[in-house]
Amino acid sequence: MYLLVLFLPFINAFFLGFFGRLIGTTGSGILSTICMGSSTLIAFFLAYEVLVNDAVVHIELYKWIESEIFITHVGLLFDTLSVTMLLVISSISTLVHIYSTSYMSEDPHVPRFICYLSLFTFLMMVLVTSDNYLQLFIGWEGVGVCSYLLVAFWTTRIQANKAAIKAIVVNRVGDVGVILGMVLIYKTIGSLDFLTFNGGSIGSGIMDRGYSGGGPYESPQAPFAIIGILLLIGCIGKSAQLGLHTWLPDAMEGPTPVSALIHAATMVTAGVFLMIRSFPLFEKAPFTLLIITIFGALTAFFAATVGLVQNDLKKVIAYSTCSQLGYMVLIIGIEGSQNVGLFHLVNHAFFKALLFLSAGSVIHSMTIDEQDMRKMGGLIHSIPFTYTMMLIGSFSIMGLPYLTGFYSKDLILELTYFCKNMAIPYRGSIGSPELYIQKDLGDPYPVQAYGLGPFRASAFAFWLGTVAALLTAFYSIRLVYITFIITPNSPKESLISSHINIVDKRVLTVLSLLCFGAIFVGYLIQDILIGDIEHPIVPPFVKVMPTFMGLFGMGLCLWAQRASSLLPLYRGNPLGSSFLFSIYSFLSGAWQGDHLINKLVAIPLFSFGHWGIYKTLDRGWLELFGPQGISTIALRVSQFISNLQSGVISRYALVFLSFTIIFLALGAG
């Protein structure tokens, strides 16, 4: 059963890849539904055994690599983390497969598309069930390749091909961090198996390699700080954190089911999963936790600001994904709260899949598959069911009370606030940060925050996360308002397609199940995932602040949309109009991230590689002193000697006389 949950998606991908054209579109849909549905059912049985009964299952399949002291097995690890991820991956992927049979029904290559989806699911399952870093890296690279195939599925679209290339190239940066991190982990600990450091044997591994100390506070922290930063780089690339986030919005060029699968359950969550799995290593270097918190907070705030001004329906949701990933990374940086990051990951999967698949329904309802919200409007009367689904998903991501997003986002901000009022001695060996006095909050919870001089990461993260909650509500309601509520901005013919009032039963079923998840999953699983984390004692205004920010952002958005008719008044004020236009341009350009990366990184590296390495070194010095230079010299020498063999007796006599004089001169000397 433990093996079958993985191999059912692989079997589906194998048969559709080789025999998909024989069974056709209908057969592909039936086969994928059976295989993926069975995998999900098995995942629920595993959840009962592992999550409910609190068991850990480790299966060693066979010995993979044996080289001197380096021994690696192919094995599967089923613990709370991996089984929770399996549930999310299998359930969301199954619903996406079913949705795809309707969404892609008019595409001639449905079997190939579903084959890619199933292969994507299989490799993500390999990633989350691996018992060592090397096996995890196979799944890590595999989902990257599948994302390339899926984003560029419509190969005739130039933008889709560019987006796929950008995604795989940007992710290579993060992959380098993971590879170097694995090398340093083996050098430091002596093993790549997760059970090695989860079992508390990190200290002994270090001592075996000549380091002093062995306890969690005595072992040298420099190697673990470097390991943490390298793994964080991998997370930044795969989970689209600030700096390597640029591939995520462009990935919207692929079909909508791809967007839902990548953003909700698979690729972008791989980085967060890696951070949670590697948390015992991060605990050895608290300085790394501080950096993680800062990166998460900046990403949550940055993506929320950019989402305010996006006009592409799918890109608004894409930037919301980036922002929510920032919340997950933020809370992982607060020691003892990594389970809350996993909790938010699970909750996010359901309401984000609901938003993306509802967006796909909206796009299909347009005659020309329009994605620009400015060309929509008034769809509430045409597709009321989709409007309801989109509204519930938006309320859930805003964190309104008693919806799924409420239980995790509120807890993240509460823990972050609680940590900003706590202080402990910094345990790292890098720098000497200033210590802060703990405020009396009634109970000394073991949640910790780290101060570095006058700067405190948890306070910084709390306020950025709070502002991001307000902005999330603003762009979520803006999306619903512009798409469904306002007066239509396009001719009637472009808004009403032949199937706009027909709700496919498959789409209705999928959206209804995701809607159930977006409402109830947070309440149902909170005790399982975070039962050992007590809610901190915080002031009442902190408890209600996320909800207040959501309601305030909603009201601000509605007021701004109603008052948009007053914007032309700014035309009489050049200063006001130029200021607003500058802000709008800055945000719509995603803080000029692509421009900065091209200007500061891509173009200099390309110029250095082309002129410095290729032209000067490879085609220059190496060829001059290497094969080309040697061949040129040999050719010229041979040509000179060949010219001497002219057959003219007088030239032979001259050569003979010249060599005779030279030898006589050398002999005389």
XYZ file of C-alpha atoms in Angstrom:
669
model
C 0.000 0.000 0.000
C 2.870 2.367 0.799
C 4.416 1.701 -2.609
C 1.140 1.728 -4.488
C 0.303 5.299 -3.477
C 3.391 6.425 -5.425
C 3.270 4.077 -8.376
C -0.363 4.608 -9.376
C 0.427 8.109 -10.769
C 3.511 6.649 -12.475
C 1.470 3.828 -14.030
C -1.033 6.388 -15.285
C 1.738 8.521 -16.799
C 3.400 5.471 -18.370
C 0.263 4.195 -20.114
C -0.826 7.633 -21.280
C 2.666 8.410 -22.541
C 2.962 5.260 -24.642
C -0.653 4.316 -25.379
C -2.530 7.591 -24.943
C -3.271 7.960 -28.644
C -4.861 4.500 -28.669
C -7.281 5.068 -25.801
C -8.102 8.673 -26.790
C -9.344 11.599 -24.740
C -12.194 9.776 -23.030
C -10.067 6.773 -22.123
C -7.330 9.036 -20.777
C -9.813 10.801 -18.524
C -11.233 7.535 -17.182
C -7.818 5.961 -16.568
C -6.419 9.049 -14.855
C -9.501 9.382 -12.645
C -9.230 5.744 -11.529
C -5.480 5.846 -10.863
C -5.389 9.229 -9.156
C -8.580 8.582 -7.195
C -7.188 5.270 -5.938
C -3.940 6.967 -4.938
C -5.887 9.567 -2.954
C -7.927 6.875 -1.226
C -4.774 5.025 -0.212
C -3.290 8.300 1.051
C -6.258 8.636 3.427
C -5.599 5.137 4.789
C -1.956 6.068 5.325
C -3.067 9.261 7.061
C -5.122 7.206 9.491
C -2.171 4.949 10.279
C 0.486 7.657 10.516
C -1.326 10.820 11.607
C -4.081 9.434 13.806
C -2.118 6.538 15.321
C 1.096 8.586 15.512
C 3.261 6.040 13.685
C 6.374 6.436 11.548
C 7.024 3.994 8.706
C 10.474 3.692 7.114
C 10.948 1.346 4.134
C 14.374 0.572 2.678
C 13.912 -0.778 -0.841
C 17.480 -1.500 -1.949
C 21.029 -0.252 -1.675
C 21.633 2.456 -4.249
C 25.170 3.857 -3.926
C 28.051 2.279 -2.017
C 31.374 4.059 -2.342
C 33.818 3.630 0.530
C 32.044 5.129 3.571
C 29.264 6.717 1.505
C 26.254 4.379 1.451
C 22.813 5.438 0.274
C 19.632 3.412 0.045
C 16.493 3.995 -1.961
C 13.931 4.266 0.774
C 10.606 5.793 1.732
C 9.852 7.700 4.918
C 6.237 8.127 5.980
C 5.936 10.470 8.937
C 3.570 13.326 9.787
C 5.232 15.693 7.336
C 5.410 13.357 4.348
C 1.927 11.879 4.790
C 0.389 15.335 5.165
C 2.081 16.385 1.930
C 0.914 13.158 0.267
C -2.677 13.937 1.197
C -2.453 17.433 -0.265
C -0.656 16.352 -3.436
C -2.881 13.376 -4.216
C -6.205 15.069 -3.448
C -5.493 18.332 -5.272
C -3.896 16.514 -8.201
C -6.889 14.193 -8.542
C -9.269 17.144 -8.687
C -7.024 18.907 -11.215
C -6.988 15.763 -13.392
C -10.778 15.604 -13.363
C -11.044 19.330 -14.072
C -8.574 19.016 -16.945
C -10.731 16.472 -18.770
C -13.332 19.228 -19.097
C -11.075 22.273 -19.446
C -8.850 20.689 -22.116
C -11.608 18.745 -23.892
C -11.165 20.668 -27.150
C -7.379 20.237 -27.190
C -6.123 17.462 -29.511
C -3.339 16.431 -27.105
C -5.245 15.679 -23.907
C -3.498 12.289 -23.273
C -0.075 13.948 -23.418
C -1.246 16.732 -21.102
C -2.619 14.312 -18.497
C 0.558 12.225 -18.832
C 2.617 15.270 -17.836
C 0.280 15.997 -14.919
C 0.573 12.433 -13.602
C 4.356 12.387 -14.007
C 4.479 15.715 -12.167
C 2.428 14.225 -9.328
C 4.579 11.091 -9.135
C 7.840 13.037 -8.918
C 6.430 15.342 -6.246
C 5.441 12.258 -4.253
C 8.991 10.935 -4.659
C 10.256 14.247 -3.308
C 8.128 14.257 -0.169
C 8.509 10.548 0.709
C 12.288 10.341 0.233
C 14.331 9.350 3.264
C 17.512 11.101 2.125
C 18.588 14.258 0.361
C 19.929 12.537 -2.742
C 16.631 10.830 -3.498
C 14.777 14.030 -2.664
C 16.880 15.829 -5.244
C 15.645 13.467 -7.966
C 12.079 14.532 -7.266
C 13.266 18.137 -6.906
C 14.726 18.140 -10.419
C 11.877 16.043 -11.799
C 9.166 18.530 -10.885
C 11.295 21.250 -12.496
C 11.426 19.331 -15.770
C 7.689 18.585 -15.663
C 6.904 22.238 -14.957
C 8.879 23.121 -18.101
C 6.868 20.609 -20.148
C 3.539 21.807 -18.751
C 4.138 25.558 -18.964
C 5.314 25.131 -22.580
C 2.548 22.630 -23.379
C 1.119 24.935 -26.048
C 4.361 24.915 -28.010
C 3.101 27.290 -30.687
C 2.868 30.142 -28.182
C 6.133 32.053 -28.046
C 5.412 33.537 -24.611
C 4.729 30.081 -23.190
C 8.094 28.826 -24.433
C 9.867 31.886 -23.013
C 8.128 31.443 -19.657
C 9.117 27.762 -19.493
C 12.753 28.540 -20.268
C 12.765 31.319 -17.685
C 11.311 29.037 -15.031
C 13.856 26.278 -15.526
C 16.830 28.674 -15.785
C 15.908 30.665 -12.664
C 15.368 27.462 -10.714
C 18.863 26.292 -11.638
C 20.184 28.971 -9.284
C 18.293 27.439 -6.389
C 19.340 23.937 -7.466
C 23.004 24.892 -7.152
C 22.313 25.910 -3.546
C 20.702 22.540 -2.807
C 23.599 20.605 -4.377
C 26.228 22.525 -2.422
C 24.110 22.177 0.721
C 23.999 18.387 0.295
C 27.775 18.247 -0.138
C 28.331 20.269 3.032
C 25.747 18.205 4.946
C 27.630 15.014 4.112
C 30.956 16.610 4.984
C 29.616 17.881 8.322
C 27.350 15.051 9.455
C 28.592 12.094 7.432
C 25.203 11.078 6.075
C 22.425 12.349 3.834
C 19.674 10.354 5.560
C 16.974 12.368 7.293
C 16.747 9.930 10.191
C 20.387 10.645 11.032
C 19.814 14.187 12.221
C 16.155 13.730 13.141
C 17.352 11.080 15.559
C 19.689 13.509 17.272
C 22.992 12.111 16.036
C 24.276 15.316 14.495
C 26.679 15.933 17.328
C 28.297 12.507 17.083
C 28.729 12.922 13.354
C 30.567 16.172 13.912
C 32.794 14.681 16.576
C 33.728 11.832 14.245
C 35.123 14.444 11.864
C 37.355 16.118 14.380
C 35.130 18.952 15.580
C 34.898 19.735 19.243
C 31.595 19.613 21.035
C 28.536 17.603 20.196
C 25.552 19.031 21.995
C 22.998 21.269 20.310
C 24.517 24.397 21.879
C 28.149 23.335 21.865
C 28.642 22.092 18.319
C 30.283 24.491 15.848
C 27.620 26.552 14.133
C 29.493 27.917 11.137
C 28.938 24.789 8.969
C 25.252 24.724 9.859
C 24.878 28.423 9.096
C 26.320 27.856 5.628
C 24.145 24.767 5.139
C 21.067 26.749 6.151
C 21.842 29.586 3.752
C 22.462 27.161 0.864
C 19.184 25.319 1.486
C 17.440 28.676 1.810
C 18.722 29.578 -1.666
C 17.093 26.393 -2.927
C 13.830 27.382 -1.265
C 14.051 30.907 -2.685
C 14.298 29.476 -6.181
C 11.684 26.741 -5.984
C 9.205 28.564 -3.733
C 9.587 31.900 -5.558
C 10.848 34.035 -2.699
C 12.066 37.580 -3.234
C 14.976 37.657 -5.661
C 14.176 34.476 -7.604
C 10.434 35.034 -7.802
C 10.367 36.305 -11.373
C 9.547 32.950 -12.970
C 6.297 32.447 -11.070
C 4.037 35.085 -12.698
C 5.305 34.219 -16.175
C 4.399 30.558 -15.586
C 0.764 31.648 -15.996
C 1.264 31.237 -19.756
C 0.537 27.532 -19.331
C -2.979 26.053 -19.163
C -4.934 26.965 -16.028
C -4.906 23.414 -14.554
C -1.094 23.619 -14.642
C -1.207 26.869 -12.692
C -3.479 25.291 -10.102
C -1.255 22.223 -9.682
C 2.040 24.138 -9.553
C 0.778 26.839 -7.196
C -1.454 24.824 -4.912
C 0.096 21.442 -4.215
C 3.355 20.711 -5.963
C 6.312 22.706 -7.216
C 6.163 25.925 -5.212
C 5.590 24.018 -1.970
C 8.732 21.920 -2.512
C 10.965 24.661 -1.118
C 8.829 25.057 2.001
C 8.838 21.272 2.455
C 12.644 21.239 2.229
C 12.870 23.903 4.935
C 10.572 22.004 7.289
C 12.326 18.688 6.648
C 15.726 20.300 7.287
C 14.635 22.229 10.369
C 16.865 20.217 12.778
C 19.824 21.613 10.834
C 18.517 25.182 10.993
C 18.144 24.908 14.751
C 21.912 24.588 15.016
C 22.393 28.074 13.537
C 19.788 30.583 14.781
C 21.323 33.273 12.594
C 19.918 31.408 9.594
C 16.443 31.453 11.153
C 16.668 35.234 11.358
C 17.460 35.443 7.631
C 14.572 33.080 6.834
C 12.133 35.258 8.757
C 13.304 38.400 6.974
C 13.042 36.810 3.532
C 9.554 35.488 4.238
C 8.276 38.837 5.512
C 9.738 40.771 2.581
C 8.259 38.315 0.090
C 4.800 38.458 1.659
C 4.791 42.259 1.562
C 6.403 42.613 -1.870
C 4.068 40.206 -3.663
C 0.996 41.731 -2.017
C 1.928 45.223 -3.240
C 2.465 43.984 -6.791
C -0.834 42.093 -6.776
C -2.675 45.380 -6.161
C -2.180 46.644 -9.720
C -2.168 43.478 -11.841
C -4.848 43.288 -14.516
C -4.308 39.705 -15.661
C -6.725 37.483 -13.751
C -4.238 34.641 -13.273
C -1.312 36.913 -12.400
C -3.235 38.431 -9.494
C -3.665 34.938 -8.066
C -0.030 34.107 -8.900
C 1.277 37.017 -6.851
C -1.053 36.022 -4.037
C 0.650 32.609 -4.107
C 4.021 34.305 -3.807
C 2.738 36.323 -0.843
C 1.290 33.292 0.953
C 4.539 31.399 0.463
C 6.190 34.315 2.226
C 3.964 33.684 5.252
C 5.002 30.011 5.275
C 8.705 30.837 5.136
C 8.254 33.607 7.721
C 6.846 31.289 10.364
C 9.449 28.579 9.685
C 12.071 31.099 10.779
C 10.503 31.233 14.258
C 11.859 28.286 16.179
C 9.282 25.750 17.264
C 6.634 26.922 14.789
C 7.499 24.965 11.651
C 4.311 22.913 11.982
C 2.331 26.136 11.608
C 4.062 26.647 8.252
C 2.937 23.161 7.221
C -0.578 23.953 8.453
C -0.742 27.078 6.298
C 0.647 25.121 3.334
C -2.230 22.637 3.568
C -4.859 25.337 3.986
C -3.394 27.376 1.135
C -3.546 24.395 -1.220
C -7.339 24.226 -1.084
C -8.316 27.862 -1.405
C -5.599 28.530 -3.986
C -6.711 25.583 -6.137
C -10.271 26.880 -5.819
C -9.210 30.354 -6.987
C -7.216 29.102 -9.967
C -9.799 26.625 -11.195
C -12.545 29.229 -10.760
C -10.402 31.619 -12.796
C -10.168 28.941 -15.481
C -13.955 28.719 -15.516
C -14.153 32.500 -15.937
C -11.621 32.460 -18.784
C -13.491 29.679 -20.578
C -16.714 31.616 -20.244
C -15.271 34.346 -22.463
C -15.521 33.957 -26.219
C -11.786 34.354 -26.856
C -10.497 33.018 -23.515
C -9.842 36.535 -22.242
C -7.698 36.951 -19.096
C -7.633 40.756 -18.802
C -10.004 41.735 -15.991
C -10.500 45.175 -17.551
C -12.319 43.499 -20.439
C -14.692 41.599 -18.165
C -17.338 42.782 -15.730
C -20.942 41.869 -15.084
C -20.304 38.126 -15.084
C -22.168 37.638 -11.803
C -25.409 37.269 -13.770
C -23.920 34.875 -16.327
C -21.885 32.518 -14.137
C -23.222 32.920 -10.571
C -21.833 29.557 -9.424
C -18.286 30.502 -10.420
C -18.774 33.901 -8.762
C -19.744 32.178 -5.516
C -16.690 29.915 -5.653
C -14.364 32.810 -6.391
C -15.840 34.862 -3.559
C -15.445 32.043 -1.019
C -11.853 31.469 -2.130
C -11.121 35.192 -1.808
C -12.662 35.345 1.668
C -10.588 32.335 2.716
C -7.287 33.790 1.513
C -8.190 37.029 3.310
C -8.502 35.035 6.530
C -12.066 35.962 7.423
C -13.231 34.211 10.603
C -13.998 30.499 10.525
C -12.801 29.932 6.973
C -9.733 27.783 6.313
C -7.294 30.668 5.874
C -8.360 32.193 9.192
C -6.956 29.395 11.348
C -3.416 29.505 9.977
C -2.858 33.150 9.000
C -4.069 34.468 12.353
C -1.882 31.997 14.222
C 1.160 33.008 12.154
C 0.722 36.680 13.032
C 0.003 35.911 16.689
C 3.147 33.813 17.061
C 5.180 36.462 15.278
C 3.835 39.191 17.573
C 4.477 37.053 20.619
C 8.057 36.524 19.512
C 8.631 40.219 19.007
C 8.028 40.647 22.737
C 10.400 37.845 23.645
C 14.182 37.838 23.708
C 16.836 35.226 24.371
C 20.605 35.221 24.151
C 21.719 34.695 20.619
C 23.230 31.217 20.402
C 25.236 31.724 17.230
C 28.923 32.335 16.877
C 28.534 35.057 14.269
C 28.517 38.525 15.780
C 27.464 39.631 19.244
C 23.867 40.784 19.034
C 22.351 42.963 21.685
C 20.155 41.169 24.211
C 16.646 42.316 24.951
C 14.701 42.132 28.172
C 11.725 39.810 28.070
C 8.413 41.544 28.644
C 6.107 40.024 31.210
C 3.305 38.390 29.245
C 2.142 36.019 31.921
C 3.503 32.707 30.604
C 7.058 31.930 29.469
C 6.305 30.062 26.263
C 9.280 28.374 24.593
C 8.800 30.334 21.389
C 11.892 32.398 20.632
C 12.917 35.403 18.599
C 16.339 36.676 17.745
C 17.583 40.238 17.963
C 20.519 41.543 16.001
C 21.644 44.908 17.356
C 18.757 47.388 17.304
C 16.985 45.342 14.646
C 14.527 42.614 15.572
C 13.411 40.279 12.821
C 10.162 39.176 14.467
C 8.873 42.736 14.951
C 9.817 43.533 11.354
C 8.048 40.376 10.158
C 4.932 41.026 12.226
C 4.272 44.483 10.838
C 5.055 43.520 7.251
C 2.801 40.477 7.584
C 0.015 42.623 9.006
C 0.229 45.124 6.167
C 0.350 42.241 3.688
C -2.932 40.955 5.175
C -4.564 44.310 4.394
C -3.195 44.315 0.847
C -4.335 40.711 0.344
C -7.900 41.700 1.108
C -7.625 44.684 -1.226
C -6.476 42.808 -4.331
C -8.744 39.807 -3.636
C -11.880 41.963 -3.518
C -10.600 44.020 -6.454
C -10.386 40.831 -8.513
C -13.959 39.828 -7.644
C -15.330 43.346 -8.100
C -13.777 44.050 -11.495
C -14.481 40.584 -12.875
C -18.045 40.087 -11.696
C -19.624 43.273 -10.331
C -18.838 46.350 -12.431
C -20.566 47.238 -15.650
C -19.161 45.160 -18.545
C -16.324 46.873 -20.384
C -16.546 44.860 -23.613
C -19.211 44.277 -26.256
C -21.844 41.727 -25.411
C -20.643 39.392 -28.146
C -17.213 38.997 -26.541
C -18.579 38.326 -23.067
C -21.023 35.545 -23.805
C -19.763 32.315 -25.291
C -21.838 29.371 -26.369
C -21.244 27.460 -23.140
C -21.254 30.268 -20.590
C -24.486 29.160 -18.918
C -23.570 25.477 -19.006
C -21.784 24.246 -15.897
C -20.015 20.989 -16.618
C -20.724 18.402 -13.935
C -17.033 17.656 -13.580
C -16.223 21.331 -13.018
C -19.124 21.718 -10.594
C -17.994 18.678 -8.579
C -14.357 19.772 -8.426
C -15.128 23.359 -7.422
C -17.642 22.195 -4.816
C -15.101 19.871 -3.173
C -12.450 22.586 -3.167
C -15.001 25.007 -1.735
C -15.627 22.564 1.112
C -11.877 22.457 1.721
C -11.578 26.253 1.616
C -14.206 26.492 4.355
C -13.658 23.516 6.682
C -10.162 22.010 6.249
C -8.492 24.520 8.568
C -10.858 23.668 11.403
C -10.744 19.906 10.812
C -6.967 19.404 10.742
C -5.688 22.030 13.160
C -5.498 19.651 16.115
C -3.651 17.037 14.054
C -0.964 19.372 12.694
C -0.534 21.945 15.466
C -2.013 20.212 18.468
C 1.264 20.528 20.377
C 1.538 24.291 19.777
C -0.357 26.388 22.289
C -1.841 29.656 21.187
C 0.236 32.434 22.720
C -1.171 34.995 25.105
C -1.278 38.260 23.183
C -3.216 41.497 23.636
C -6.808 41.407 22.334
C -6.085 43.872 19.536
C -3.547 41.404 18.076
C -6.196 38.679 18.059
C -8.590 40.782 16.017
C -6.016 42.672 13.937
C -5.864 40.204 10.983
C -9.652 40.193 10.708
C -9.790 43.968 11.069
C -7.128 44.367 8.390
C -9.088 42.094 6.077
C -12.316 44.025 6.557
C -10.527 47.357 6.276
C -8.808 46.263 3.066
C -12.132 45.113 1.663
C -13.816 48.414 2.493
C -10.871 50.388 1.146
C -11.031 48.492 -2.131
C -14.757 49.057 -2.555
C -14.344 52.749 -1.756
C -11.456 53.049 -4.220
C -13.448 51.384 -6.980
C -16.444 53.611 -6.314
C -14.242 56.686 -6.207
C -12.332 55.788 -9.355
C -14.469 58.249 -11.300
C -12.754 61.045 -9.335
C -9.290 60.074 -10.590
C -9.498 62.355 -13.661
C -9.437 65.284 -11.211
C -5.759 64.549 -10.681
C -5.081 65.547 -14.259
C -5.280 69.177 -13.180
C -2.568 68.544 -10.596
C 0.637 67.544 -12.388
C 2.381 66.670 -9.128
C -0.435 64.398 -7.970
C -0.868 62.689 -11.321
C 2.859 62.093 -11.800
C 3.185 60.762 -8.242
C 0.314 58.289 -8.670
C 1.573 57.245 -12.083
C 5.061 56.647 -10.696
C 3.727 54.443 -7.908
C 1.494 52.544 -10.323
C 4.351 52.004 -12.788
C 6.693 50.893 -10.029
C 4.229 48.340 -8.672
C 2.977 47.120 -12.048
C 6.605 46.511 -12.999
C 6.970 44.285 -9.909
C 9.405 46.716 -8.292
C 11.390 46.537 -11.551
C 12.653 43.129 -10.486
C 13.158 41.790 -14.007
C 14.909 44.992 -15.062
C 17.256 44.916 -12.067
C 18.108 41.259 -12.530
C 18.782 41.799 -16.239
C 20.832 44.927 -15.610
C 22.832 43.762 -12.597
C 23.083 40.013 -13.134
C 22.006 38.613 -16.486
C 23.637 41.092 -18.881
C 26.983 41.334 -16.966
C 27.182 37.548 -16.689
C 26.314 37.121 -20.354
C 28.911 39.697 -21.378
C 31.531 38.099 -19.148
C 30.691 34.647 -20.458
C 30.692 35.718 -24.110
C 33.614 38.137 -24.219
C 35.628 37.117 -21.180
C 35.292 33.330 -21.311
C 34.244 32.393 -24.841
C 36.006 34.983 -26.998
C 39.097 35.731 -24.908
C 39.785 32.451 -23.099
C 38.130 29.619 -25.017
C 38.443 30.899 -28.574
C 41.469 33.032 -27.688
C 44.274 31.893 -25.393
C 43.264 28.250 -25.147
C 43.062 27.853 -28.891
C 46.226 29.882 -29.425
C 48.283 27.754 -27.031
C 46.159 24.664 -27.428
C 45.128 22.542 -30.393
C 44.672 25.351 -32.871
C 48.031 26.971 -32.055
C 49.906 23.672 -32.205
C 48.231 22.680 -35.450
C 48.987 26.089 -36.975
C 52.678 25.912 -35.998
C 52.956 22.320 -37.211
C 51.293 23.278 -40.484
C 53.653 26.187 -41.056
C 56.748 24.127 -40.181
C 55.656 21.318 -42.448
C 54.884 23.820 -45.205
C 58.349 25.341 -44.785
C 60.003 21.926 -44.977
C 57.812 21.029 -47.934
C 58.887 24.164 -49.734
C 62.500 23.082 -49.340
C 61.743 19.981 -51.406
C 61.347 21.936 -54.636
C 63.461 19.673 -56.934
C 65.759 22.563 -57.910
C 69.471 21.534 -57.637
C 70.693 25.064 -56.963
C 68.297 25.352 -53.959
C 69.496 22.026 -52.569
C 73.099 23.259 -52.931
C 72.234 26.483 -51.107
C 70.590 24.564 -48.246
C 73.515 22.148 -48.024
C 76.002 25.026 -47.960
C 73.963 26.904 -45.306
C 73.849 23.925 -42.941
C 77.573 23.254 -43.515
C 78.457 26.818 -42.511
C 76.204 26.560 -39.429
C 77.782 23.303 -38.272
C 81.316 24.657 -38.859
C 80.442 27.782 -36.877
C 79.044 25.724 -34.008
C 82.071 23.451 -34.076
C 84.455 26.385 -34.014
C 82.573 27.910 -31.106
